[in-house]
Coordinates of C-alpha atoms in Angstrom, one line a residue:
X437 CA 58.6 -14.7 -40.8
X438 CA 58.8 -13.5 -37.3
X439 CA 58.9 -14.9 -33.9
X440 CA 55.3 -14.0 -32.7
X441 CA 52.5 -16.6 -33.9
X442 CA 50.1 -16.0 -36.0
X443 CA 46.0 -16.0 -35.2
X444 CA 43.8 -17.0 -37.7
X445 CA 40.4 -16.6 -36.9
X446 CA 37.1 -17.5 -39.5
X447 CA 34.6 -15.9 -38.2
X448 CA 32.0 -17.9 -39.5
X449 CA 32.8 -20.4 -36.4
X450 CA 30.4 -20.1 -33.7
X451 CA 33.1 -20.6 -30.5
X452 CA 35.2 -18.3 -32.4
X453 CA 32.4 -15.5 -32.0
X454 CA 32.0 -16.4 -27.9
X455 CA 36.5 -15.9 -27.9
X456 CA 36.3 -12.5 -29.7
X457 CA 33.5 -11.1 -26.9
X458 CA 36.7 -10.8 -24.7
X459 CA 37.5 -14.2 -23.3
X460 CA 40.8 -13.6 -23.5
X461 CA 42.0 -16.4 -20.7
X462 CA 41.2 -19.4 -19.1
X463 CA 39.6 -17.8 -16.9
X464 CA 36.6 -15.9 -18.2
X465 CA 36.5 -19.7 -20.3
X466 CA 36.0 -20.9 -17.1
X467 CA 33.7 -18.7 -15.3
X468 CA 31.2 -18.8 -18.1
X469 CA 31.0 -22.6 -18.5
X470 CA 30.3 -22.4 -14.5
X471 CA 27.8 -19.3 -15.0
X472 CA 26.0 -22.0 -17.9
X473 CA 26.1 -25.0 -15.5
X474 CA 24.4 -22.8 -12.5
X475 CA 21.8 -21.9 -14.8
X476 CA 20.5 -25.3 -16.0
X477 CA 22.8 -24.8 -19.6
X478 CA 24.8 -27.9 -19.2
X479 CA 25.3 -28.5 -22.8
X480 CA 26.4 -25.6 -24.0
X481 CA 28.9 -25.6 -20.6
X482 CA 30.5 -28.8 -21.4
X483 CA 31.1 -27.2 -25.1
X484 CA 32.7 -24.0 -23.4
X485 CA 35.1 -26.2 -21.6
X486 CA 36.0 -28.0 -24.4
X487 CA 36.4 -25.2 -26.8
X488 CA 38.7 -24.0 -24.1
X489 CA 40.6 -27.2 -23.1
X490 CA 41.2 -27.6 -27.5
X491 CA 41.6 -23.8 -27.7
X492 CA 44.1 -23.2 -24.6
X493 CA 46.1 -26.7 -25.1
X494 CA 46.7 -26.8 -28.9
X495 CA 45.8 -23.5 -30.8
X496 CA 47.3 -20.5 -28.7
X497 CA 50.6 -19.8 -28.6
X498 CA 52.3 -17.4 -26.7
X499 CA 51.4 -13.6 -27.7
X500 CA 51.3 -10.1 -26.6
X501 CA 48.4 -10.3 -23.5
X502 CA 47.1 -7.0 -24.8
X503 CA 45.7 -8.5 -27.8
X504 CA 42.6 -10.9 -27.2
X505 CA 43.6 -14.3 -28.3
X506 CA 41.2 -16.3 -31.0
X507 CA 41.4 -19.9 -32.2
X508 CA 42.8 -21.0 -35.4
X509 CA 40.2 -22.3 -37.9
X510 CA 40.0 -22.7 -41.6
X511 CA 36.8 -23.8 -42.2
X512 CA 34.6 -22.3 -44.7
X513 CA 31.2 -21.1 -43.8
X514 CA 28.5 -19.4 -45.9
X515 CA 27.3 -17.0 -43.1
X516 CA 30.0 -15.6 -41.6
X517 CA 29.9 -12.0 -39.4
X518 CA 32.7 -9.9 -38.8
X519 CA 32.5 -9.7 -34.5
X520 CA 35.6 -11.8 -34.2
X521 CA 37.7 -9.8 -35.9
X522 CA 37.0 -7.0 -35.1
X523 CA 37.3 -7.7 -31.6
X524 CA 41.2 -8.8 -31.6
X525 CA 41.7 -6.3 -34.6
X526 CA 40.9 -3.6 -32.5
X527 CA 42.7 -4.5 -29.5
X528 CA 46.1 -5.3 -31.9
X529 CA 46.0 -1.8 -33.2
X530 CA 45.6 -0.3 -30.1
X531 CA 48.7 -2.2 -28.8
X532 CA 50.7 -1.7 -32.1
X533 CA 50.1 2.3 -31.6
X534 CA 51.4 1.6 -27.7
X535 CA 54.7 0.8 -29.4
X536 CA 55.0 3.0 -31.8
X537 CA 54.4 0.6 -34.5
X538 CA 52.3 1.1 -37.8
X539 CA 49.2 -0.6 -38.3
X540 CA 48.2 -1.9 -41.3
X541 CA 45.1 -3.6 -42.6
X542 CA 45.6 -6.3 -46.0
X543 CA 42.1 -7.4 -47.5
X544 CA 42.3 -9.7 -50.0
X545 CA 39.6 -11.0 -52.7
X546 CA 39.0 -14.1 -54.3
X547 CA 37.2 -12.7 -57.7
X548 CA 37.2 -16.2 -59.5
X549 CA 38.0 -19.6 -59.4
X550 CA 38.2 -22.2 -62.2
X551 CA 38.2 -25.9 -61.7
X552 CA 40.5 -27.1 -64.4
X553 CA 40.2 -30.9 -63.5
X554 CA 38.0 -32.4 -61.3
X555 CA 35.0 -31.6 -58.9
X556 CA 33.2 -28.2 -60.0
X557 CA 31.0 -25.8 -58.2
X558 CA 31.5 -25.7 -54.6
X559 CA 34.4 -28.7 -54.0
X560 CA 36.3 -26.3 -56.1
X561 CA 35.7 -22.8 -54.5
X562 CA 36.4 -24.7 -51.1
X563 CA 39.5 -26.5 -52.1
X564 CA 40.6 -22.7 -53.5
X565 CA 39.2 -21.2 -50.0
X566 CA 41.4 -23.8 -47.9
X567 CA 44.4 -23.1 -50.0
X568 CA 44.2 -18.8 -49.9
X569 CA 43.7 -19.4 -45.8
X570 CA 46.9 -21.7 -45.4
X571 CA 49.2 -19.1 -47.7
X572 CA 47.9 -16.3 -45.4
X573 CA 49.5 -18.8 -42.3
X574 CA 52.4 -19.1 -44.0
X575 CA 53.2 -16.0 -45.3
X576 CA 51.7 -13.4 -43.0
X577 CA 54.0 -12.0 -40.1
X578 CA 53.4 -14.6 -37.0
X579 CA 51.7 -11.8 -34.7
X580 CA 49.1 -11.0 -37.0
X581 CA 45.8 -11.6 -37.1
X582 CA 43.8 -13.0 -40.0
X583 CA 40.4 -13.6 -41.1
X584 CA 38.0 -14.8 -43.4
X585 CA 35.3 -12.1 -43.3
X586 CA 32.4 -13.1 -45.9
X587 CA 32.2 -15.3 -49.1
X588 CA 35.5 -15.1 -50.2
X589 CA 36.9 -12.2 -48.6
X590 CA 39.5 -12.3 -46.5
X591 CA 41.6 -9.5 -43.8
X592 CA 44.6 -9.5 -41.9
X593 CA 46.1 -6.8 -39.5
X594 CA 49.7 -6.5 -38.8
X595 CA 52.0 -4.1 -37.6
X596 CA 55.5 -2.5 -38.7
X597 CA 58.2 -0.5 -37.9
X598 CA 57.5 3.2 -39.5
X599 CA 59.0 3.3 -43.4
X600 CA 58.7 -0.7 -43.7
X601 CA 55.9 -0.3 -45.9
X602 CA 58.3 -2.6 -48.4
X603 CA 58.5 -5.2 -46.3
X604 CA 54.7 -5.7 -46.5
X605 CA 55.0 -5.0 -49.9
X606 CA 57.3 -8.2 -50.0
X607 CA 54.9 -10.1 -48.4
X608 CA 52.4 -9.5 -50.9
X609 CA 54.5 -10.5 -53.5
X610 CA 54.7 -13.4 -52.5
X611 CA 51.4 -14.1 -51.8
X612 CA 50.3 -12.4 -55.3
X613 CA 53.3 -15.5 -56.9
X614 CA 52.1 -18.3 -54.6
X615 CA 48.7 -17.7 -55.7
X616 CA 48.6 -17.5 -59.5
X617 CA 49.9 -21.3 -59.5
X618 CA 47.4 -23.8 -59.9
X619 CA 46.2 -25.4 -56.4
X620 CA 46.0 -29.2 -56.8
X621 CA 44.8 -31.5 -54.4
X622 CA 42.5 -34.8 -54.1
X623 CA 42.4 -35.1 -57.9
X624 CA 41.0 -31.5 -58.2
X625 CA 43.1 -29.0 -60.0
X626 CA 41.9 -25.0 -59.5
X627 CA 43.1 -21.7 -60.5
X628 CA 41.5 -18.5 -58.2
X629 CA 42.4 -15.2 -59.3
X630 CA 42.8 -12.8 -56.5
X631 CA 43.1 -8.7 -55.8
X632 CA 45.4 -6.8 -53.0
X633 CA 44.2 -4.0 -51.0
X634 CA 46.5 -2.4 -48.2
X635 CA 45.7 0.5 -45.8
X636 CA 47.9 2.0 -43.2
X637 CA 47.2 3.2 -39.6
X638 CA 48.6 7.2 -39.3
X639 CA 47.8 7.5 -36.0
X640 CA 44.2 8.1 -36.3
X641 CA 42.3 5.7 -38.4
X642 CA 39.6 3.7 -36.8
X643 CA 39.3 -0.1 -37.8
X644 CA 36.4 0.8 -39.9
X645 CA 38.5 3.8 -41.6
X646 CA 41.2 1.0 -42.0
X647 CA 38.7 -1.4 -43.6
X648 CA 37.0 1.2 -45.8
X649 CA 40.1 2.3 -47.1
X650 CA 41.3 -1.0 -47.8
X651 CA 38.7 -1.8 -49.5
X652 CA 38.9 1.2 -51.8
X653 CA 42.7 0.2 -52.8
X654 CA 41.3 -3.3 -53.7
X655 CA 38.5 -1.9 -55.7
X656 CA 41.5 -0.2 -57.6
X657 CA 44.0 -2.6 -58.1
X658 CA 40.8 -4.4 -59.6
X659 CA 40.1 -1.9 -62.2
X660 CA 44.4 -2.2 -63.3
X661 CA 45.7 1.1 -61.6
X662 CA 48.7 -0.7 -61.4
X663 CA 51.4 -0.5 -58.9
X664 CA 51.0 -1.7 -55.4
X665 CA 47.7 -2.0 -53.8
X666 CA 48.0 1.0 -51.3
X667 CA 45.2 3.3 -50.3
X668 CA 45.7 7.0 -51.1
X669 CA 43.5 10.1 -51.0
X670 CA 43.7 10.0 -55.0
X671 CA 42.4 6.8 -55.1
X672 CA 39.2 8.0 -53.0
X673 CA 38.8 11.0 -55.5
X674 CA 39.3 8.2 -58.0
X675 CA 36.8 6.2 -57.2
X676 CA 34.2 9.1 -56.0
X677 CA 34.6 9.9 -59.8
X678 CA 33.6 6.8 -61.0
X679 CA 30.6 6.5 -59.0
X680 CA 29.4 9.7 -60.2
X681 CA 29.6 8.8 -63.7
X682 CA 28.2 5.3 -63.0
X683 CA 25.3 7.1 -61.6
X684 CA 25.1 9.5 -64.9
X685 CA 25.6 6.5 -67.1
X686 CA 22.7 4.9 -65.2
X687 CA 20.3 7.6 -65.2
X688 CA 21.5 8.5 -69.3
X689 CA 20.0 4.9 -70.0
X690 CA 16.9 5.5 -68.3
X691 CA 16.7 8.9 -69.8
X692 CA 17.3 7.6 -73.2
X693 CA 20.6 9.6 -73.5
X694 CA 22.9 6.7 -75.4
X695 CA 21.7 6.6 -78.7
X696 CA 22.9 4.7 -81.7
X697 CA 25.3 6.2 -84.7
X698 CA 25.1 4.1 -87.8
X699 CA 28.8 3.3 -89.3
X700 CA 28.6 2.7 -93.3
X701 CA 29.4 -0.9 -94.9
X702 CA 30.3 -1.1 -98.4
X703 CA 30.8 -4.0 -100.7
X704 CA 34.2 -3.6 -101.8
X705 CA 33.3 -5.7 -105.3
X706 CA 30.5 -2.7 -105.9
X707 CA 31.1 0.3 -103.8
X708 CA 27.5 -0.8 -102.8
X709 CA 26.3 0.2 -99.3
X710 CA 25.3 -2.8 -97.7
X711 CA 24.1 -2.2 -93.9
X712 CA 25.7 -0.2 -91.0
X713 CA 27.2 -1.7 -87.5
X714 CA 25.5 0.5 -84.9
X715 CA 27.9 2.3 -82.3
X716 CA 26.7 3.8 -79.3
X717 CA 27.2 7.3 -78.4
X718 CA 26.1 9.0 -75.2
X719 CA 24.9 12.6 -75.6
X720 CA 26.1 13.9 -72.3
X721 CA 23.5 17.2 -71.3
X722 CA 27.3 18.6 -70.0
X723 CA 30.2 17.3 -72.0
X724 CA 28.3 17.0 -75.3
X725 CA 28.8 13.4 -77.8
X726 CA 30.7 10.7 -75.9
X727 CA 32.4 8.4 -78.0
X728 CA 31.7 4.6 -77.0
X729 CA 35.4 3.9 -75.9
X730 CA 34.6 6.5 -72.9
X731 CA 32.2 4.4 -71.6
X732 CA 31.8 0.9 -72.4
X733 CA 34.5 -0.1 -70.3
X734 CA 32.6 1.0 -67.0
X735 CA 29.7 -0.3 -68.7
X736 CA 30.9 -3.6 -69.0
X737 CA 32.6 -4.0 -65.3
X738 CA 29.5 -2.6 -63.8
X739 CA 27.0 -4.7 -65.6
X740 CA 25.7 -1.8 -67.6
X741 CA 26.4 -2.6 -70.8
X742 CA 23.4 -5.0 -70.9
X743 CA 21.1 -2.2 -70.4
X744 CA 22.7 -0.3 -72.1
X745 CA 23.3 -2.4 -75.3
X746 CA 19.4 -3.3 -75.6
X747 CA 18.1 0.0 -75.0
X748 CA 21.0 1.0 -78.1
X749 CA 19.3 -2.0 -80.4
X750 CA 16.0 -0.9 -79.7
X751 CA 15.9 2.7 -80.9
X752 CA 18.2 0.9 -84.2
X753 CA 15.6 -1.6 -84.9
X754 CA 12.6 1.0 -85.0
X755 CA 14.9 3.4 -87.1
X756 CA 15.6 1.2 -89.9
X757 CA 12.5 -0.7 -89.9
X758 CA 11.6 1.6 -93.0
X759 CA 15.1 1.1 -95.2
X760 CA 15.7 -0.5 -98.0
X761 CA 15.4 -4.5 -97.3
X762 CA 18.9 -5.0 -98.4
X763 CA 20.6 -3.1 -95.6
X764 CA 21.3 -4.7 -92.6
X765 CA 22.4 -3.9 -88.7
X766 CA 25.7 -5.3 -87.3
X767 CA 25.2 -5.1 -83.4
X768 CA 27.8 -5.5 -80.9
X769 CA 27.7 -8.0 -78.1
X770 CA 30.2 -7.5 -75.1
X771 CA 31.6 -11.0 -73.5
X772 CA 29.1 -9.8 -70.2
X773 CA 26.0 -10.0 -72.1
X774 CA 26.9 -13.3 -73.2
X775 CA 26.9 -15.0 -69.3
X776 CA 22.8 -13.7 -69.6
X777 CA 21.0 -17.3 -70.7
X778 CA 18.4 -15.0 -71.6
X779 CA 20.0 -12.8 -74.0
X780 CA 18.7 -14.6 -77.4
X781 CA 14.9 -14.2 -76.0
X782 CA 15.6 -10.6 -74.9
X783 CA 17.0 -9.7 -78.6
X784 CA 13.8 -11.6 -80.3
X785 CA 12.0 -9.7 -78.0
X786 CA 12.7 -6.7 -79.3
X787 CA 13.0 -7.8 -83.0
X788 CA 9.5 -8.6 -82.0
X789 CA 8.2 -5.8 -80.6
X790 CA 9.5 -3.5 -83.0
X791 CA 8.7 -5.5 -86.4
X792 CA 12.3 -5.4 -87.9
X793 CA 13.4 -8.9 -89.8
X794 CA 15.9 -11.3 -88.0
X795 CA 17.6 -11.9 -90.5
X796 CA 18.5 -8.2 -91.7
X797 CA 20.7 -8.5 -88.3
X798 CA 24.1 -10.1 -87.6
X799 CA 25.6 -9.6 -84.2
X800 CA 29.4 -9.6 -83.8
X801 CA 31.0 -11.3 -80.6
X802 CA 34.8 -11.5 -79.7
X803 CA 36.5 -14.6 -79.1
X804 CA 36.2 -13.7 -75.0
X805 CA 32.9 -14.0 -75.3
X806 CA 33.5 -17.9 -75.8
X807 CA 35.9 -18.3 -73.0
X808 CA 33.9 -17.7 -70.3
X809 CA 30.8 -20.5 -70.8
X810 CA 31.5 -22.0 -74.1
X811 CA 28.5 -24.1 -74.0
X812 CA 26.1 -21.0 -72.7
X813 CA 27.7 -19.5 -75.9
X814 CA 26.4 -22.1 -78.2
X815 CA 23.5 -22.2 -76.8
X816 CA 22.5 -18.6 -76.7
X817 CA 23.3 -17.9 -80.5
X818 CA 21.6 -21.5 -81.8
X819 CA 18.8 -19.4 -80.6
X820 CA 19.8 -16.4 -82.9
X821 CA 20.7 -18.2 -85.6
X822 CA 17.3 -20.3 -85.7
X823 CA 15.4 -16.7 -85.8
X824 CA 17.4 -16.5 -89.2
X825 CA 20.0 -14.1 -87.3
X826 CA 23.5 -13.8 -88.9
X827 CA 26.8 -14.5 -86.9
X828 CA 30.5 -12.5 -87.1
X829 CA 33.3 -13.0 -85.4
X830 CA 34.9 -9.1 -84.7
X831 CA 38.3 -8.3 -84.3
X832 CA 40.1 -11.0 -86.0
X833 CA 44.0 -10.9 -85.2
X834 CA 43.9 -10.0 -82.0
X835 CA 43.3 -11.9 -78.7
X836 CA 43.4 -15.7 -79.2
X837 CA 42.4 -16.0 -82.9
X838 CA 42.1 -19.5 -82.4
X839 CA 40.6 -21.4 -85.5
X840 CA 39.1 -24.0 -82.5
X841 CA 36.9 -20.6 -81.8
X842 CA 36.1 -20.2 -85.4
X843 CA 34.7 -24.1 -85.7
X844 CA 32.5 -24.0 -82.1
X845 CA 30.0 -21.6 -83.6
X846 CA 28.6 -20.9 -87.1
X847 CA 30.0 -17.9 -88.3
X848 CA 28.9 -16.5 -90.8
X849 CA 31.5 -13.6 -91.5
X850 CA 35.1 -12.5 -90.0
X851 CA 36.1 -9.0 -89.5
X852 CA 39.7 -8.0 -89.6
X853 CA 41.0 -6.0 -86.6
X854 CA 41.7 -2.2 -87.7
X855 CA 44.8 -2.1 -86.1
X856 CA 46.2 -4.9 -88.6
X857 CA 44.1 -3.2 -92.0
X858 CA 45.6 0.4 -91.3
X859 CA 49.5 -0.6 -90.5
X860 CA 49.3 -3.2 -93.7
X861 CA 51.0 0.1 -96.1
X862 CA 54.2 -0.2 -93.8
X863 CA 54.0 -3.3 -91.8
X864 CA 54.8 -6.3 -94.4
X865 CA 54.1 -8.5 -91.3
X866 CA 51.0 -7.6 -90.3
X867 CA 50.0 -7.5 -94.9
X868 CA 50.9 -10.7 -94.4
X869 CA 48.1 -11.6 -91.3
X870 CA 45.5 -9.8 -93.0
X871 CA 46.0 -11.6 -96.1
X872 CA 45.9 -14.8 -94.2
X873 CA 43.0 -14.5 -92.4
X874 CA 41.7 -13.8 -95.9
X875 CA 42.9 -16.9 -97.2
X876 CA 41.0 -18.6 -94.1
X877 CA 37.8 -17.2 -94.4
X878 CA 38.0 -18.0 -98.3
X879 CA 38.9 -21.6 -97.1
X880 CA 36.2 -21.7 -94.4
X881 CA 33.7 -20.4 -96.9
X882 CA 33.2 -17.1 -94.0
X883 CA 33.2 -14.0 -96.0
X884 CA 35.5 -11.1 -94.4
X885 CA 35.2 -7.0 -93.4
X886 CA 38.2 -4.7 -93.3
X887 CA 37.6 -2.1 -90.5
X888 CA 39.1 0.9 -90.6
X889 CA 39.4 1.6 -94.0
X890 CA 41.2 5.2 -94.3
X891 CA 42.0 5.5 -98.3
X892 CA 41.1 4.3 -101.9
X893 CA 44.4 2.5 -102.1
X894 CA 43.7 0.4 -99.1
X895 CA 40.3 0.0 -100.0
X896 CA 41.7 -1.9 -103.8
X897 CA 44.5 -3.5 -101.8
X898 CA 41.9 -5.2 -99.9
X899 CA 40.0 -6.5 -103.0
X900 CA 41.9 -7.8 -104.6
X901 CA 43.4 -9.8 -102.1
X902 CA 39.5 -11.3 -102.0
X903 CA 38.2 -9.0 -99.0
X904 CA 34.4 -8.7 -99.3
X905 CA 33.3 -5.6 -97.6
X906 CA 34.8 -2.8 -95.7
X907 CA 34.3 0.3 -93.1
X908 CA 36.1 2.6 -91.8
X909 CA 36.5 7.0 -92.9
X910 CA 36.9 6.2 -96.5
X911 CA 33.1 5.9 -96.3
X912 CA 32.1 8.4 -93.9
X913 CA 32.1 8.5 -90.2
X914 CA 29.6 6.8 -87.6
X915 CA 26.2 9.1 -88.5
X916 CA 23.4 9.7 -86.2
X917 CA 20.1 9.1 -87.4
X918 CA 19.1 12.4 -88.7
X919 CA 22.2 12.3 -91.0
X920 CA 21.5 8.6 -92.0
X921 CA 18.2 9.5 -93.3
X922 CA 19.2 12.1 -95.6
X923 CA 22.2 9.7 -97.3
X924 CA 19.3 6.9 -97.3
X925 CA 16.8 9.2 -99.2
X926 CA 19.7 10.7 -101.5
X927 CA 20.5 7.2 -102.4
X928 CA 16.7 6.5 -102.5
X929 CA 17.0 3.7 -100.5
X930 CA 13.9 5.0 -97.9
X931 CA 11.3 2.1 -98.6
X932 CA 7.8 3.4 -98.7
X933 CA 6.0 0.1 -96.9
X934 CA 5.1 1.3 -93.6
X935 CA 5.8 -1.7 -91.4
X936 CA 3.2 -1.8 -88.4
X937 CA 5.3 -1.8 -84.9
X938 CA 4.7 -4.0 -82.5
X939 CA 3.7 -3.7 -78.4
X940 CA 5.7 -1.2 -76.8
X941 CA 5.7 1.2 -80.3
X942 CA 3.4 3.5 -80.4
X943 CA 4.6 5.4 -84.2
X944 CA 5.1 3.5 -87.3
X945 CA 8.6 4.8 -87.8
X946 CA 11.1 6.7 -86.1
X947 CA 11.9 9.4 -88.3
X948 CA 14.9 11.4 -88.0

């Protein structure tokens, strides 16, 4: 790994704080404890001389005098500041520029950390903490310098001969291997996840250039770019992009700008229309009709979506408060929604507040919804289901598809994945799974819903293999409201009741 050693500082440790302030030696140790003991500070002197005796005899090694020397500690800390580190950081690149080396800056995240047996909570997210900082020891080049910055963030700095970039690549292979496995340790068993972000020094890059860049690389290897974790300009334009449309998605919330489209469900026994699963769809004052797939994903990682998806149900529930009582609303709810222990009360709310009937709704969740907090799960939709709300499980066939998932909640209905309904005409495999998870809801008493339904002959396959309902273009295309309306009132299926709204309403009915 090198013959220099390596320095790892956490900065959360007060002596490690009074070291970075340029007590580089002995020395300056020295002369402050004197400079405390003069003044009447004999506490904190006898502390200096032994942080210095313990600091000096044990934890420095020899290294290059031009780069300030700071203890080695992994401790974990819940207020730690960045002056150490920046201190010796600063002082390493400036050496590593001397000769002609290349600077470069690794920041590394902790995003999550499951206790799989064991202690939970904060035993855990220490025991993961302890483990990321001894990998860093081990692995890292011994002249550089590491730290743990804040929460669970930590940096290194090293430096490289010109065109090496693949030997730090290397390095964070290894660390990316080492930490996937679970850590086990004092009966505990965790798994962290972690994200990479690597900058590099071109001459003229301050340590805060270094660090914001850095970070900007980790931000996307978070989002998947792939690849290694380097900083590049496109990665800055990247990311400049995506703020901007986080702010537009943002403000077209607040603006009222995603609206819901209403996508038909027919019984496939009938040809009956039976309710619609609403879709969102952002009408973008520049680009015109955004599909959802554009941007629910950003939605989602930025916490959006819950926004998002109520102010969606909202306009829904006041637009069909006036349709026939035999249609009813699917409504989509993301995995992130499902971590909110207040989601049932803020969907009653609005059920509520706009007078449409519980149970003329069914909300469909995918099995990741349950992975997270199964329990929080169960909890949130015995609320639903006690307002009289029906339950679906979306996009069977894909993911886990566990039948454990289909027996920890009440479901009430199963929808088949699109992907395995449209490839059934020349995939005898993938027949074969929709017909099975036919079989299972028939044996599970859970009725089922084809999506994507392109053609009549599809459509009859499906029935008769004991498929319930279906959507998809055979039956027309998501509709916005306006369009909805007129199919509803051609198909007379426009109720004449008036159903007062209530707070927050101020019509009886959202016409189109």
């Amino acid at each position: 790994m090198g013959d220099e050693p390596i320095i790892v500082a956490d900065t959360a440790h007060g002596p490690a704080r009074i070291f970075a302030a340029g007590l580089a030696t002995g020395t300056a140790l020295l002369a402050i404890a004197v400079f405390c003991a003069v003044n009447g500070y004999g506490g904190l002197a006898l502390m200096v001389l032994i942080a210095a005796a313990i600091g000096l005899g044990l934890v420095y090694r020899s290294m290059p005098a031009s780069v300030p020397r700071l203890p080695s500690f992994h401790r974990t800390s819940p207020n730690p500041d960045r002056d150490a580190f920046r201190t010796g950081a600063a002082a390493l690149i400036d050496a590593a520029r001397r000769r002609r080396k290349v600077p470069t800056l690794l920041r590394l995240d902790i995003d999550r950390v499951r206790a799989i047996s064991g202690p939970q909570g904060r035993e855990a997210h220490d025991l993961a903490l302890r483990h990321v900082a001894a990998l860093l020891d081990d692995e890292l080049p011994r002249s550089a310098l590491v730290a743990r910055l804040e929460g669970d963030r930590f940096a290194a700095v090293m430096a490289f001969a010109p065109g090496d970039a693949a030997r730090v690549e290397r390095i964070v292979d290894r660390l990316a291997v080492r930490l996937v496995q679970p850590i086990r340790r004092d009966g505990m068993e965790v798994q962290a996840s972690v994200t990479f972000g690597l900058a590099r020094d071109t001459g003229q890059e301050s340590l805060d250039t270094l660090l914001r860049q850095a970070d900007m690389a980790l931000t996307a290897s978070a989002q998947g770019t792939g690849g290694q974790p380097w900083f590049t300009p496109e990665i800055e334009r990247a990311l400049g992009d995506r703020a901007a449309f986080v702010a537009a998605l943002r403000a077209g919330i607040e603006r009222g700008e995603i609206v819901p489209h209403f996508d038909p469900q027919v019984d496939l026994g009938n040809g009956r229309l039976v309710g619609f699963e609403v879709l969102a769809r952002w009408h973008h004052p520049e680009r015109g009709i955004l599909p959802t797939r554009e941007f629910l994903g950003i939605a989602e990682e930025t916490g959006l979506i819950c926004d998002l998806s109520l102010a969606v149900m909202r306009q829904a529930f006041a637009a069909a408060r006036d349709w026939d009582p035999s249609l009813k609303l699917a409504i989509n709810l993301s995995a992130t929604q499902f971590q909110d222990a207040w989601l049932a009360q803020k969907i009653i709310k609005i059920l509520t507040e706009t007078g449409f009937p519980a149970h003329r709704v069914e909300v469909e969740i995918t099995e990741r919804a349950l992975l997270a907090d199964l329990p929080l799960a169960q909890s949130i939709v015995a609320s639903l289901k006690n307002q009289g709300i029906g339950l679906a499980l979306d996009d069977f066939g894909t993911g886990y598809s566990s039948l454990a998932h289909l027996r920890a909640l009440p479901f009430d209905r199963i929808k088949i994945d699109r992907t395995y309904v449209q490839a059934m005409g020349a995939d005898a495999e993938r027949a074969a799974i929709v017909q099975a998870i036919v079989q299972l809801g028939d044996s599970l008493n859970l009725p089922t819903t084809a999506e994507g339904v392109t053609d009549a002959d599809l459509a009859e396959r499906l029935r008769v293999l004991g498929c319930v309902q279906a959507q998809g273009a055979l039956y027309g295309e998501p509709m916005a409201l306006p369009d909805i309306r007129r199919l509803l009132a051609e198909r007379h299926l426009l109720s004449r009741a008036v159903v007062t709204p209530g707070p927050g309403l101020t019509s009886p009915r959202l016409a189109g």
